[in-house]
PDB file of C-alpha atoms in Angstrom:
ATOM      1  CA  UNK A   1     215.470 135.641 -71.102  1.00 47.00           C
ATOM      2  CA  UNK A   2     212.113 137.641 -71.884  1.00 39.00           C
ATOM      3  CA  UNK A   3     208.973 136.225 -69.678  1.00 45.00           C
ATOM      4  CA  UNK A   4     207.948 134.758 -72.765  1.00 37.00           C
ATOM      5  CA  UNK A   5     210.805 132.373 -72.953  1.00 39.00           C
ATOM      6  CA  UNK A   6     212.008 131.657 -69.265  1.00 39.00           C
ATOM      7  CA  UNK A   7     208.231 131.760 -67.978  1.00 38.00           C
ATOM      8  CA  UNK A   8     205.448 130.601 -70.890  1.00 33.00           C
ATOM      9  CA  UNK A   9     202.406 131.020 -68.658  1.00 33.00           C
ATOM     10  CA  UNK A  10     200.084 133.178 -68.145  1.00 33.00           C
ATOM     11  CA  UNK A  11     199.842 134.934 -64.604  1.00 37.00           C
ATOM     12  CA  UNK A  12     197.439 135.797 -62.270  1.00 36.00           C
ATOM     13  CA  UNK A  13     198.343 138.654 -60.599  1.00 38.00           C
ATOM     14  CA  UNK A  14     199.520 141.473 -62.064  1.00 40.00           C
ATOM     15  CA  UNK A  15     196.779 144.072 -61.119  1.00 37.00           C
ATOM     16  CA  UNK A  16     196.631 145.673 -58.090  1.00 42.00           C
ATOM     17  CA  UNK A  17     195.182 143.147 -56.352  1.00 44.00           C
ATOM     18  CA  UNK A  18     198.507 141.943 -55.990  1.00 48.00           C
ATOM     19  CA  UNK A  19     199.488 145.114 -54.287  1.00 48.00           C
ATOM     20  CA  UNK A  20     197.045 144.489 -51.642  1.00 50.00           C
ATOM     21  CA  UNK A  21     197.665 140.667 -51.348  1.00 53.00           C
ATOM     22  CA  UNK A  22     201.001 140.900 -50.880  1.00 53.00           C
ATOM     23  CA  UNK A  23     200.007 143.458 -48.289  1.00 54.00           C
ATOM     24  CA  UNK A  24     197.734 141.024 -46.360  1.00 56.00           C
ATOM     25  CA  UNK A  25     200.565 138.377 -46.241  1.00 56.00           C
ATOM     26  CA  UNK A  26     203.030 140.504 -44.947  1.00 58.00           C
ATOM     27  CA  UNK A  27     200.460 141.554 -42.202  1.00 57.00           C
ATOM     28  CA  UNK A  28     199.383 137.855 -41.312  1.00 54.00           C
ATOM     29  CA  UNK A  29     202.814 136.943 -40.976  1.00 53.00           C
ATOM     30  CA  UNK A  30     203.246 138.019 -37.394  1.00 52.00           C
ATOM     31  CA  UNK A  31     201.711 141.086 -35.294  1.00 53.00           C
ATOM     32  CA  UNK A  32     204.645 142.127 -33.289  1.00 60.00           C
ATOM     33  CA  UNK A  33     207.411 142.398 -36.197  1.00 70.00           C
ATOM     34  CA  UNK A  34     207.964 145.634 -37.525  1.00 87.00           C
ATOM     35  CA  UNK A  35     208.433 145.571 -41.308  1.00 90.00           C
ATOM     36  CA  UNK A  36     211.626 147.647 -42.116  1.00 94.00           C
ATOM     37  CA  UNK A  37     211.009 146.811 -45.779  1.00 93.00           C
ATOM     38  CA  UNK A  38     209.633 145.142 -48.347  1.00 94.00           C
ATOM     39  CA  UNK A  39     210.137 145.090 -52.555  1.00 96.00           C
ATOM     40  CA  UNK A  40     207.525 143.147 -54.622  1.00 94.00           C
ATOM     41  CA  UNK A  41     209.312 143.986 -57.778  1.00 95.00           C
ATOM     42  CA  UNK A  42     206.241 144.580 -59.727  1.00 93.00           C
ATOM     43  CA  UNK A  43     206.955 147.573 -61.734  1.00 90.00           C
ATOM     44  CA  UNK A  44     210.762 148.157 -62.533  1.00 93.00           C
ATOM     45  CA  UNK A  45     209.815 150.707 -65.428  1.00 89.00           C
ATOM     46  CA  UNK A  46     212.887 152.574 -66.231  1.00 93.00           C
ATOM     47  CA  UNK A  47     214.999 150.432 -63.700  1.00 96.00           C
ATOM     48  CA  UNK A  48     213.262 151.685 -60.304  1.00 96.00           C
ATOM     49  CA  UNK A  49     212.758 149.368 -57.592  1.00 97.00           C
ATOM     50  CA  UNK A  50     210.565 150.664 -55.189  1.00 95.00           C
ATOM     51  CA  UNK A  51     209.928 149.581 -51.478  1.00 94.00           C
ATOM     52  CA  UNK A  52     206.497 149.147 -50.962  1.00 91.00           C
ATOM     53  CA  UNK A  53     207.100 151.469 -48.106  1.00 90.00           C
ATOM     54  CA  UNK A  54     208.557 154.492 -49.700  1.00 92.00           C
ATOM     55  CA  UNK A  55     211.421 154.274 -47.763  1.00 93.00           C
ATOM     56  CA  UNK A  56     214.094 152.324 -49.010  1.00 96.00           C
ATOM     57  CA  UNK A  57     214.456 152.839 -52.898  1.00 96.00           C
ATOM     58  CA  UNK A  58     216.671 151.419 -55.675  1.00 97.00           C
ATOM     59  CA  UNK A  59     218.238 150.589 -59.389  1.00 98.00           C
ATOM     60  CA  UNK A  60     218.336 147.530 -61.323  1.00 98.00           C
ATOM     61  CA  UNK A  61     219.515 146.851 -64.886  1.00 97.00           C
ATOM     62  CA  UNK A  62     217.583 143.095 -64.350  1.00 97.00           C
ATOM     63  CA  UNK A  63     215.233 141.876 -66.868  1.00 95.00           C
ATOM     64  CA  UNK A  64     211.530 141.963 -65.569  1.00 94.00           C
ATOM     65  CA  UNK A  65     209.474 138.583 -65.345  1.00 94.00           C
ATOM     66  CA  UNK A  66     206.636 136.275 -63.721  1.00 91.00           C
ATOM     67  CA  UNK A  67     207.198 135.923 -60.469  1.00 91.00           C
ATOM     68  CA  UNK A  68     205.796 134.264 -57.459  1.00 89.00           C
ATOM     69  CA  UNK A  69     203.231 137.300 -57.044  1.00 85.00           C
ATOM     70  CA  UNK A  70     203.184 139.128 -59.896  1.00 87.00           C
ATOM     71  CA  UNK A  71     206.297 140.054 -61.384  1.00 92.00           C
ATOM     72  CA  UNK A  72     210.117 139.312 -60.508  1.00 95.00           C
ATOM     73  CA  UNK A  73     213.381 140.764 -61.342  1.00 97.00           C
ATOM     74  CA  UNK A  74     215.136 137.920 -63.738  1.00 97.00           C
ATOM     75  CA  UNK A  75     219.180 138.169 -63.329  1.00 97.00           C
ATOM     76  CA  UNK A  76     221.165 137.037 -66.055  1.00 95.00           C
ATOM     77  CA  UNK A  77     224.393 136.453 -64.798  1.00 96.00           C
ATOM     78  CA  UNK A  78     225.668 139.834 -64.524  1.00 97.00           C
ATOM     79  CA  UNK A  79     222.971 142.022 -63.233  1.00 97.00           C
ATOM     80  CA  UNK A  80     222.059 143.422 -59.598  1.00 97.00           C
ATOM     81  CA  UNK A  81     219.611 145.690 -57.947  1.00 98.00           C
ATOM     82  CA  UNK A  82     221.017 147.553 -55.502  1.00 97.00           C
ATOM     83  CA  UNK A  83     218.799 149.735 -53.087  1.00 97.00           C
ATOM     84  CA  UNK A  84     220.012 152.482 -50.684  1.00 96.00           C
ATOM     85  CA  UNK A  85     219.419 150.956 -46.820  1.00 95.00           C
ATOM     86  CA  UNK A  86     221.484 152.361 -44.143  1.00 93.00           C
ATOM     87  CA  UNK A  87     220.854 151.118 -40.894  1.00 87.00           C
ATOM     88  CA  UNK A  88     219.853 147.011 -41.442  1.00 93.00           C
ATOM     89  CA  UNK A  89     219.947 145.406 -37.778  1.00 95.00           C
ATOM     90  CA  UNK A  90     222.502 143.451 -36.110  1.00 96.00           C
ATOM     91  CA  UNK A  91     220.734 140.878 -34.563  1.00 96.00           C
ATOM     92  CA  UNK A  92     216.817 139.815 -34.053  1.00 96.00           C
ATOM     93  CA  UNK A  93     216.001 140.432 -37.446  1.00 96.00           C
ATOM     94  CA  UNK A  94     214.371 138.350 -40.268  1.00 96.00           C
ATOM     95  CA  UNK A  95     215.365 138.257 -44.562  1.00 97.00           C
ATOM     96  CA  UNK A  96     213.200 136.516 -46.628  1.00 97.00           C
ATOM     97  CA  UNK A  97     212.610 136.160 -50.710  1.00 97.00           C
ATOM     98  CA  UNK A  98     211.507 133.611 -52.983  1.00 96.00           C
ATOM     99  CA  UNK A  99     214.312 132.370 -56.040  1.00 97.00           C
ATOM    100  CA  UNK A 100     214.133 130.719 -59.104  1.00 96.00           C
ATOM    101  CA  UNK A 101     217.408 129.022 -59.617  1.00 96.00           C
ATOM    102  CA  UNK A 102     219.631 126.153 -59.700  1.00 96.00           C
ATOM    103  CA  UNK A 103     221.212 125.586 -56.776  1.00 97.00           C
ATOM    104  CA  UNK A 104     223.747 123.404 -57.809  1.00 96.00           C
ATOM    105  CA  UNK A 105     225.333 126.545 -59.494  1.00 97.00           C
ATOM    106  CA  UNK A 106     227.583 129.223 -56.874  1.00 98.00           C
ATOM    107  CA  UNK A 107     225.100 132.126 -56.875  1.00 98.00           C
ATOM    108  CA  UNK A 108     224.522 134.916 -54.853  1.00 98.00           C
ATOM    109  CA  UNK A 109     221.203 135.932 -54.304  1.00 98.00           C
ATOM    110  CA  UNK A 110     221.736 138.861 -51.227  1.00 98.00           C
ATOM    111  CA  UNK A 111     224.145 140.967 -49.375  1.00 97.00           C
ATOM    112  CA  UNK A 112     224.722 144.365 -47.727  1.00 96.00           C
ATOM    113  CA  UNK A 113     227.824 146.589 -48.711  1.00 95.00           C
ATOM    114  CA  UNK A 114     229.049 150.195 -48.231  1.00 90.00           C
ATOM    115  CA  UNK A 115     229.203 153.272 -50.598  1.00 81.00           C
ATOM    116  CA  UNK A 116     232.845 152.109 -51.392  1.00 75.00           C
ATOM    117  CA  UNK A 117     231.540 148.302 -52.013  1.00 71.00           C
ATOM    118  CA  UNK A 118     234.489 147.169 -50.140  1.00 75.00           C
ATOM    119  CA  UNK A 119     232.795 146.418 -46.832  1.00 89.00           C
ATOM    120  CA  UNK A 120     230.138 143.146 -47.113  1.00 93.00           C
ATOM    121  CA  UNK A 121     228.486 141.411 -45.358  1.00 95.00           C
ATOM    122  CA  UNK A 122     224.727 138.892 -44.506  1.00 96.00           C
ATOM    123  CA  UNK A 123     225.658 136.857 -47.798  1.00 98.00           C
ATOM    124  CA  UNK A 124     222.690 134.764 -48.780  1.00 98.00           C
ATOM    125  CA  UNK A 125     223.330 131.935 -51.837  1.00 98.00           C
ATOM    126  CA  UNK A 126     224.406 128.810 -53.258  1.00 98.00           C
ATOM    127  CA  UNK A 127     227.841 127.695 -53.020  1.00 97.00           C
ATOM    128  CA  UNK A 128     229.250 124.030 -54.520  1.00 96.00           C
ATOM    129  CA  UNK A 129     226.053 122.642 -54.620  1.00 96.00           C
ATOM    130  CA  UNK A 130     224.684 124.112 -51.088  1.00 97.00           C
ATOM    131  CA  UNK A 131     222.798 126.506 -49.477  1.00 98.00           C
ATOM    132  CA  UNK A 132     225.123 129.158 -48.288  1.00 97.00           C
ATOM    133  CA  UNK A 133     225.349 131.883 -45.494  1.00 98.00           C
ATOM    134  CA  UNK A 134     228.377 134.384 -44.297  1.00 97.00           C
ATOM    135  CA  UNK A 135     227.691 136.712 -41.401  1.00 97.00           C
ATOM    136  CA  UNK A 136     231.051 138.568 -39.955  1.00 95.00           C
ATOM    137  CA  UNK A 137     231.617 139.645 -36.185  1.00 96.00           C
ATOM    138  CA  UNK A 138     234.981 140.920 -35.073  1.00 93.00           C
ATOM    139  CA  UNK A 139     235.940 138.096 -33.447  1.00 92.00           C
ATOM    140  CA  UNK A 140     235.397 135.291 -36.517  1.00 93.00           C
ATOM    141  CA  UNK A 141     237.390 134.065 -38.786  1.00 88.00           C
ATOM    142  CA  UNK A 142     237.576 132.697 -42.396  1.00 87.00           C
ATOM    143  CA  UNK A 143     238.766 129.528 -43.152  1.00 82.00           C
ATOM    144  CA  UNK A 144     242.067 130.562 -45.023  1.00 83.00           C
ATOM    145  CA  UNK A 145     243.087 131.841 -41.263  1.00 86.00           C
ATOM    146  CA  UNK A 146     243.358 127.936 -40.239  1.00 84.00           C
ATOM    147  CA  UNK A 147     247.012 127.741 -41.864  1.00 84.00           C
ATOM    148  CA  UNK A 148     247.883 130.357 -39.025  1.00 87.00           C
ATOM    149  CA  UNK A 149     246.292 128.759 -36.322  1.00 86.00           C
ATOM    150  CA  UNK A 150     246.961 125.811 -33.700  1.00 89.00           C
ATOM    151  CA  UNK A 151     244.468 122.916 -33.169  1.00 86.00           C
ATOM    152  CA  UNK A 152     243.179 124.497 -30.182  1.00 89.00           C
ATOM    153  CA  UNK A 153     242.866 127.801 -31.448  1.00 86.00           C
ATOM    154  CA  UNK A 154     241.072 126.140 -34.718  1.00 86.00           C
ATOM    155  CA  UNK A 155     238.734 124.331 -31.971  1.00 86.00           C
ATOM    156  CA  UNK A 156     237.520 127.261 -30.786  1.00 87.00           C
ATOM    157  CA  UNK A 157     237.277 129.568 -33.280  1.00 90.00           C
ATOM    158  CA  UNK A 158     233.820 131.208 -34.893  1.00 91.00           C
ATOM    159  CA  UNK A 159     233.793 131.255 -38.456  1.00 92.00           C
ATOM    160  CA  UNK A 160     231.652 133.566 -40.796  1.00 93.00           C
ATOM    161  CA  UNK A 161     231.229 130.847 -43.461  1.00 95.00           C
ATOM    162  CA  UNK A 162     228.142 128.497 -43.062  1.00 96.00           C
ATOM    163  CA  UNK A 163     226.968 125.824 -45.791  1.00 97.00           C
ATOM    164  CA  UNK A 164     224.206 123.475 -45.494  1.00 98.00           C
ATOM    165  CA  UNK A 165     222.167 121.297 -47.243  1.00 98.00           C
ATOM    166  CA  UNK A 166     219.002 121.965 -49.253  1.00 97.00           C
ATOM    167  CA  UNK A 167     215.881 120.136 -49.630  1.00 96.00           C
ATOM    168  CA  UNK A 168     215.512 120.774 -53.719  1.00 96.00           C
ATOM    169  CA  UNK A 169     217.931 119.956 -56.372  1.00 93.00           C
ATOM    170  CA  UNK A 170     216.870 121.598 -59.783  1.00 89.00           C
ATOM    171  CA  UNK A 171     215.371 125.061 -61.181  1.00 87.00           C
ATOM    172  CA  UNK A 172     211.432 123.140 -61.234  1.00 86.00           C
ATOM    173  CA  UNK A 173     209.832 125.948 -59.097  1.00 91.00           C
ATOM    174  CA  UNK A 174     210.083 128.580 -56.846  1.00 94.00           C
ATOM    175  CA  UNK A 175     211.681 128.763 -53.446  1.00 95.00           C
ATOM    176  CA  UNK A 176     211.257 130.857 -50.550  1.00 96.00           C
ATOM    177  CA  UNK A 177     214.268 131.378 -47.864  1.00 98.00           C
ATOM    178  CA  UNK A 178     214.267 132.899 -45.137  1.00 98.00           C
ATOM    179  CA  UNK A 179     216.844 134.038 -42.285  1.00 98.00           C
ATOM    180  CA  UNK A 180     216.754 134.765 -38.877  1.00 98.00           C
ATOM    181  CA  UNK A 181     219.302 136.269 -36.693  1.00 98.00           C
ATOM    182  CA  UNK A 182     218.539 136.159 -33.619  1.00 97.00           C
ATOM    183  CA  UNK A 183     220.319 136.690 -29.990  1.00 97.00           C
ATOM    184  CA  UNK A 184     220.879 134.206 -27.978  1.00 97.00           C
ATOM    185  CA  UNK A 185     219.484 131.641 -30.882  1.00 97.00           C
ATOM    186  CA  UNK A 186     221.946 132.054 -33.647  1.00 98.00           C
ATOM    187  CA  UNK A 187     221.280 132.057 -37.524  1.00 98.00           C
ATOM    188  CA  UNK A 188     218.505 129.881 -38.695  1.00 98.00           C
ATOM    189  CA  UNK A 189     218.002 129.323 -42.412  1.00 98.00           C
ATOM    190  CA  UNK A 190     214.160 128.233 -43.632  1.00 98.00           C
ATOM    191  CA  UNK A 191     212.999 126.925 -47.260  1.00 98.00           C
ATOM    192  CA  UNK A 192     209.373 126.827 -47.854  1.00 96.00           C
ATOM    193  CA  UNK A 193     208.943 127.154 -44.373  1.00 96.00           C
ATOM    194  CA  UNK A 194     211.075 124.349 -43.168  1.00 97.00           C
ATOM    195  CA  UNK A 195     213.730 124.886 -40.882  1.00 98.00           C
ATOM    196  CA  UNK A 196     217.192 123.514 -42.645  1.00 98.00           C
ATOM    197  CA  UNK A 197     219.987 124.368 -40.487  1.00 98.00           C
ATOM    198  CA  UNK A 198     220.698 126.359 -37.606  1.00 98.00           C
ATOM    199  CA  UNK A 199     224.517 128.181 -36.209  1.00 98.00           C
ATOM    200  CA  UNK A 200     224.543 128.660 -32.931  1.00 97.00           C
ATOM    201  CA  UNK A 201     227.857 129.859 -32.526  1.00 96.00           C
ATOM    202  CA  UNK A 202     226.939 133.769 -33.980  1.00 96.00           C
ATOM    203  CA  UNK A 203     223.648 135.484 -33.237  1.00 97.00           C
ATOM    204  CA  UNK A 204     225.000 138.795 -34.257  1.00 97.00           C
ATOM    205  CA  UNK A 205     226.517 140.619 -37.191  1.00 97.00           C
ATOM    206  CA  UNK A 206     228.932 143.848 -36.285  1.00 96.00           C
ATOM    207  CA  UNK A 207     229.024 144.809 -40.056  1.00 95.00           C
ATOM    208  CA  UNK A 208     227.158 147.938 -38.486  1.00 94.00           C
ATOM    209  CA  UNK A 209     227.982 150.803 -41.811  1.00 93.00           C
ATOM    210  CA  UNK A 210     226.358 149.298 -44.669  1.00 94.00           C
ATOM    211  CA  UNK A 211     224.746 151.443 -46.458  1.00 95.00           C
ATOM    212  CA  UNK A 212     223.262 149.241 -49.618  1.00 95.00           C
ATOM    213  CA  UNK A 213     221.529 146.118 -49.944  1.00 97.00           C
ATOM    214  CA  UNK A 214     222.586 143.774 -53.218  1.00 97.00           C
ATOM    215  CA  UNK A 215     219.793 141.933 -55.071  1.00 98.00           C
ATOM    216  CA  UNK A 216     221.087 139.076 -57.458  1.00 98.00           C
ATOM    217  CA  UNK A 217     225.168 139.349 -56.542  1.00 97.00           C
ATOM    218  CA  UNK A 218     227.527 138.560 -53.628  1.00 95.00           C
ATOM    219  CA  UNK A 219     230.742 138.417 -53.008  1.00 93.00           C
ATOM    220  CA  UNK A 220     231.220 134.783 -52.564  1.00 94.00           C
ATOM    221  CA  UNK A 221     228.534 133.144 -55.064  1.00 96.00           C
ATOM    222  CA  UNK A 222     228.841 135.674 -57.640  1.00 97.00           C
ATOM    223  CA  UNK A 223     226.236 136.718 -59.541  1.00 98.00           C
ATOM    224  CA  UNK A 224     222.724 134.966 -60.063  1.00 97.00           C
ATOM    225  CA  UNK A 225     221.533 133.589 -63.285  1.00 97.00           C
ATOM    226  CA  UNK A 226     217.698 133.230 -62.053  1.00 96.00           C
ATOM    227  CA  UNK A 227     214.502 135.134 -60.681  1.00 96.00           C
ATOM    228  CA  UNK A 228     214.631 136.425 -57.184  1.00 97.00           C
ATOM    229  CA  UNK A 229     211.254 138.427 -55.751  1.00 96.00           C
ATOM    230  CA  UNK A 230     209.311 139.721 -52.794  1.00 94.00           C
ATOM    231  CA  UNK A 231     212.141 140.510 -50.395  1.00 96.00           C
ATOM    232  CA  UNK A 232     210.834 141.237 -47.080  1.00 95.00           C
ATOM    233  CA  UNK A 233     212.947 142.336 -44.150  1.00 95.00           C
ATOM    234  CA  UNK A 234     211.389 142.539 -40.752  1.00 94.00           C
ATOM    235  CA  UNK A 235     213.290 143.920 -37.186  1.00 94.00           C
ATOM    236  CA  UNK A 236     212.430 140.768 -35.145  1.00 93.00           C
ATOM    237  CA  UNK A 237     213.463 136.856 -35.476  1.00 95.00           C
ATOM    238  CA  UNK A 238     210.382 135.498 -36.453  1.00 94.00           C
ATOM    239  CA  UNK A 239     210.042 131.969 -34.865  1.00 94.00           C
ATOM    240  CA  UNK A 240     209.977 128.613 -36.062  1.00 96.00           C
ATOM    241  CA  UNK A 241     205.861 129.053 -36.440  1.00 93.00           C
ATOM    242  CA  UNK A 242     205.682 132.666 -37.763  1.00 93.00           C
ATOM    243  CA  UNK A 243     207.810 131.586 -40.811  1.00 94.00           C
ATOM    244  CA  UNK A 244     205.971 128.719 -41.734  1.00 93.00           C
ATOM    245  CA  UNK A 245     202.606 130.746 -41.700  1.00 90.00           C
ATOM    246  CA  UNK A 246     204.450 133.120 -43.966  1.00 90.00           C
ATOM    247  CA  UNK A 247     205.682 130.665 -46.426  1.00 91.00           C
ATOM    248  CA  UNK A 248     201.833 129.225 -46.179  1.00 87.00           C
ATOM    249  CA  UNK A 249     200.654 132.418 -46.731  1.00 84.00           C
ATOM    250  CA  UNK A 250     202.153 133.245 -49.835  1.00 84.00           C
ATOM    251  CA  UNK A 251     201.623 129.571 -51.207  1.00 79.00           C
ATOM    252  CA  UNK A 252     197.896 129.364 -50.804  1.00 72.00           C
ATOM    253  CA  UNK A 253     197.520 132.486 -53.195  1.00 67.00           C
ATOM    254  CA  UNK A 254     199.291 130.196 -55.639  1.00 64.00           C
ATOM    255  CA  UNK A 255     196.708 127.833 -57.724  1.00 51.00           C
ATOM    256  CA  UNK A 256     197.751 124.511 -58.838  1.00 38.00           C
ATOM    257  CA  UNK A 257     197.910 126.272 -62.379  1.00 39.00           C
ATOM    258  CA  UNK A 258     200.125 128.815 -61.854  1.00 45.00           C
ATOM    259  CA  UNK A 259     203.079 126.049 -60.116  1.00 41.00           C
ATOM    260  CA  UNK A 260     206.421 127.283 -61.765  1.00 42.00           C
ATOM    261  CA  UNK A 261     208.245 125.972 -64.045  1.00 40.00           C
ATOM    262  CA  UNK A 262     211.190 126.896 -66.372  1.00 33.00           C
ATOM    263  CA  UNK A 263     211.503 124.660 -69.391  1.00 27.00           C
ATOM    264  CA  UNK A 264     209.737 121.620 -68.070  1.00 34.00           C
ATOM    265  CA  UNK A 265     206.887 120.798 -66.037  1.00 32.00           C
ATOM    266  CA  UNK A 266     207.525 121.877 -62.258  1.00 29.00           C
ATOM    267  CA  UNK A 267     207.119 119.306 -59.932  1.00 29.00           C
ATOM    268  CA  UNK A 268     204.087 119.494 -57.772  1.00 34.00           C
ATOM    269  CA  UNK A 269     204.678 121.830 -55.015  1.00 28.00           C
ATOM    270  CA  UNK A 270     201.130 122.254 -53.519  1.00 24.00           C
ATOM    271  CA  UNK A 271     199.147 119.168 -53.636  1.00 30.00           C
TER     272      UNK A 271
END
């Protein structure tokens, strides 16, 4: 839906001073991180999406809407951005964005693929009504390989699919996740700066030829029918502390009269 449906406010920040904020928060977030990329979706004239960088550019054919700073991309069910990356870290690295969606429905808000979009991989969404994550070494497995395997063997194994609970239930507001990969730690998914879940048993991806990163689809979700902006993707695990300054950092810009909402009054998120 236009912004004047999904979104009937009025925002705040769609000059560039939100260029500059958005700026500031990435730099606050943590000093020894190196930002590898970062797409504020404000201006996707003609279907550009352009890292804030000028490094890592893209396409979308997504709508264009209010978002949590300034504008969002708004995907209606069968829409992606997809930006050229090669090169996304293994391990020790951090993925963060904000959504807009109901996460009782499967959506996938993030992956990474090759040229040939046969090859996938860091899947970031909602599947049967939780948060989902699928990260693939060599050695894991899926779960349709348990029919093959014996009870030790099932024990034992690692597997790429992860689900765990969430800490909203509806589309009321926006939502920032965030993952970490980190060695020696594991995976470690944060919303709005909370810590949710944590898999210790993989620290690592080896999905190491992706070439494209896949705003608004995966392979496991499907597509998303919701607003997804500023993606951020830093070469270091930020910790427990750095990612709850950077969810803080985003949410103080936010005034009590600009709290989300899509069809309904949003539920106080910043009292």
């Amino acid at each position: 839906p236009p912004r004047s449906t999904l979104f009937p406010y009025t925002t705040l920040f769609r000059s560039f001073k939100s260029v500059l904020l958005a700026a500031s928060l990435l730099a606050s977030a943590t000093s020894h991180a190196e930002l590898l990329g970062y797409w504020d979706f404000n201006d996707t004239a003609g279907g550009a999406v352009t890292d804030t960088l000028g490094l890592h550019d893209g396409t979308t054919d997504a709508a264009e809407t209010d978002g949590i700073l300034g504008n969002a991309l708004y995907f209606d069910g069968a829409q992606t951005a997809d930006i050229a990356f090669t090169g996304l870290p293994l391990t020790n690295m951090t993925i963060s964005f904000w959504v807009l969606a109901d996460p009782t429905i499967d959506m996938g808000f993030f992956n990474i693929r090759n040229d040939d979009n046969y090859s996938n991989d860091r899947h970031i969404g909602t599947l049967n009504g939780e948060g989902y994550t699928r990260v693939w070494t060599r050695d894991s497995y899926r779960p349709y390989h348990l029919e093959n395997m014996t009870e030790e063997e099932a024990e034992n194994a690692v597997f790429q699919e992860w689900s765990y609970a969430l800490p909203y239930a509806d589309d009321s507001a926006w939502h920032q996740w965030t993952l970490t990969i980190e060695e020696g730690v594991g995976l470690s998914m944060y919303v709005d700066g909370d810590l949710v879940a944590v898999k210790q048993d993989m620290d690592t991806s080896d999905f190491d030829w992706s070439t494209f990163i896949t705003v608004g689809y995966n392979n496991d979700g499907g597509f998303t029918t919701g607003a997804i902006d500023e993606l951020a993707i830093y070469d270091t695990a930020f910790s427990a502390t750095e990612v709850s300054d950077f969810n803080l950092a985003y949410v103080s810009e936010v005034p009590r009269s600009e709290e989300r909402r899509v069809g309904k009054e949003c539920r106080s998120r910043w009292s």
